[in-house]
Amino acid sequence: MNPSSDRITLQVNGEPHTCPPQTRLPQLLERLGLNPRLVAVEYNGEILHRQFWTQTQIQPGDRLEIVTIVGGG
C-alpha cells in the first residue's frame, strides 16, 4: 500500500497542506489551529457560508482561502 494514499493534498492560502480523506471543514480548521468562530472561508473561489461547513468534506485539490477576523476600533 502506498503510504501517501491515506492523505489528500489541498491548497490553504496558497500553500500545500495534507489531511486524511473524509476530513470535514471544521476538522481541518481545528488541525490548522484556527478558531472556527473567528475565520471566514473561501472554498474553491466561493465564500462558504458557515451553515454549510459541517457538510463540506475536503477533496483532493480543493483551494481554501482562510481569513482571520480581527476585532478592534
PDB file of C-alpha atoms in Angstrom, residues 7-59:
ATOM      1  CA  ARG A   7      -3.620  11.634   2.748  1.00  0.00           C
ATOM      2  CA  ILE A   8      -5.104  14.132   0.359  1.00  0.00           C
ATOM      3  CA  THR A   9      -3.442  17.374  -0.731  1.00  0.00           C
ATOM      4  CA  LEU A  10      -5.171  20.731  -0.901  1.00  0.00           C
ATOM      5  CA  GLN A  11      -4.166  24.394  -1.032  1.00  0.00           C
ATOM      6  CA  VAL A  12      -4.711  26.619   2.010  1.00  0.00           C
ATOM      7  CA  ASN A  13      -3.907  30.299   1.419  1.00  0.00           C
ATOM      8  CA  GLY A  14      -1.699  29.267  -1.496  1.00  0.00           C
ATOM      9  CA  GLU A  15       0.309  26.693   0.479  1.00  0.00           C
ATOM     10  CA  PRO A  16       0.051  22.911   0.060  1.00  0.00           C
ATOM     11  CA  HIS A  17      -1.398  21.030   3.033  1.00  0.00           C
ATOM     12  CA  THR A  18      -2.395  17.430   3.562  1.00  0.00           C
ATOM     13  CA  CYS A  19      -5.166  15.891   5.606  1.00  0.00           C
ATOM     14  CA  PRO A  20      -6.815  12.484   5.940  1.00  0.00           C
ATOM     15  CA  PRO A  21      -9.551  11.605   3.435  1.00  0.00           C
ATOM     16  CA  GLN A  22     -13.101  12.397   4.587  1.00  0.00           C
ATOM     17  CA  THR A  23     -11.937  15.361   6.676  1.00  0.00           C
ATOM     18  CA  ARG A  24     -14.705  17.918   7.115  1.00  0.00           C
ATOM     19  CA  LEU A  25     -14.016  21.646   7.063  1.00  0.00           C
ATOM     20  CA  PRO A  26     -14.378  22.228  10.849  1.00  0.00           C
ATOM     21  CA  GLN A  27     -11.889  19.400  11.495  1.00  0.00           C
ATOM     22  CA  LEU A  28      -9.428  20.950   9.050  1.00  0.00           C
ATOM     23  CA  LEU A  29      -9.696  24.355  10.725  1.00  0.00           C
ATOM     24  CA  GLU A  30      -9.036  22.710  14.085  1.00  0.00           C
ATOM     25  CA  ARG A  31      -5.991  20.863  12.670  1.00  0.00           C
ATOM     26  CA  LEU A  32      -4.676  24.212  11.413  1.00  0.00           C
ATOM     27  CA  GLY A  33      -5.056  25.691  14.898  1.00  0.00           C
ATOM     28  CA  LEU A  34      -7.784  28.132  13.868  1.00  0.00           C
ATOM     29  CA  ASN A  35     -10.832  29.139  15.863  1.00  0.00           C
ATOM     30  CA  PRO A  36     -13.810  28.483  13.537  1.00  0.00           C
ATOM     31  CA  ARG A  37     -15.723  31.391  15.114  1.00  0.00           C
ATOM     32  CA  LEU A  38     -13.018  33.841  14.058  1.00  0.00           C
ATOM     33  CA  VAL A  39     -12.447  32.945  10.397  1.00  0.00           C
ATOM     34  CA  ALA A  40     -14.130  33.357   7.025  1.00  0.00           C
ATOM     35  CA  VAL A  41     -13.579  30.666   4.393  1.00  0.00           C
ATOM     36  CA  GLU A  42     -13.468  30.901   0.620  1.00  0.00           C
ATOM     37  CA  TYR A  43     -13.829  27.381  -0.781  1.00  0.00           C
ATOM     38  CA  ASN A  44     -12.777  26.871  -4.409  1.00  0.00           C
ATOM     39  CA  GLY A  45     -13.425  30.521  -5.218  1.00  0.00           C
ATOM     40  CA  GLU A  46     -16.754  30.891  -3.390  1.00  0.00           C
ATOM     41  CA  ILE A  47     -17.430  32.298   0.063  1.00  0.00           C
ATOM     42  CA  LEU A  48     -18.698  29.305   2.038  1.00  0.00           C
ATOM     43  CA  HIS A  49     -21.432  30.211   4.492  1.00  0.00           C
ATOM     44  CA  ARG A  50     -20.904  28.799   7.970  1.00  0.00           C
ATOM     45  CA  GLN A  51     -24.141  26.768   7.829  1.00  0.00           C
ATOM     46  CA  PHE A  52     -22.515  24.526   5.177  1.00  0.00           C
ATOM     47  CA  TRP A  53     -19.193  23.939   6.947  1.00  0.00           C
ATOM     48  CA  THR A  54     -20.146  20.688   8.692  1.00  0.00           C
ATOM     49  CA  GLN A  55     -21.378  19.209   5.380  1.00  0.00           C
ATOM     50  CA  THR A  56     -18.243  20.217   3.459  1.00  0.00           C
ATOM     51  CA  GLN A  57     -15.824  17.333   3.021  1.00  0.00           C
ATOM     52  CA  ILE A  58     -12.342  18.267   1.854  1.00  0.00           C
ATOM     53  CA  GLN A  59     -11.485  16.834  -1.577  1.00  0.00           C
TER      54      GLN A  59
END
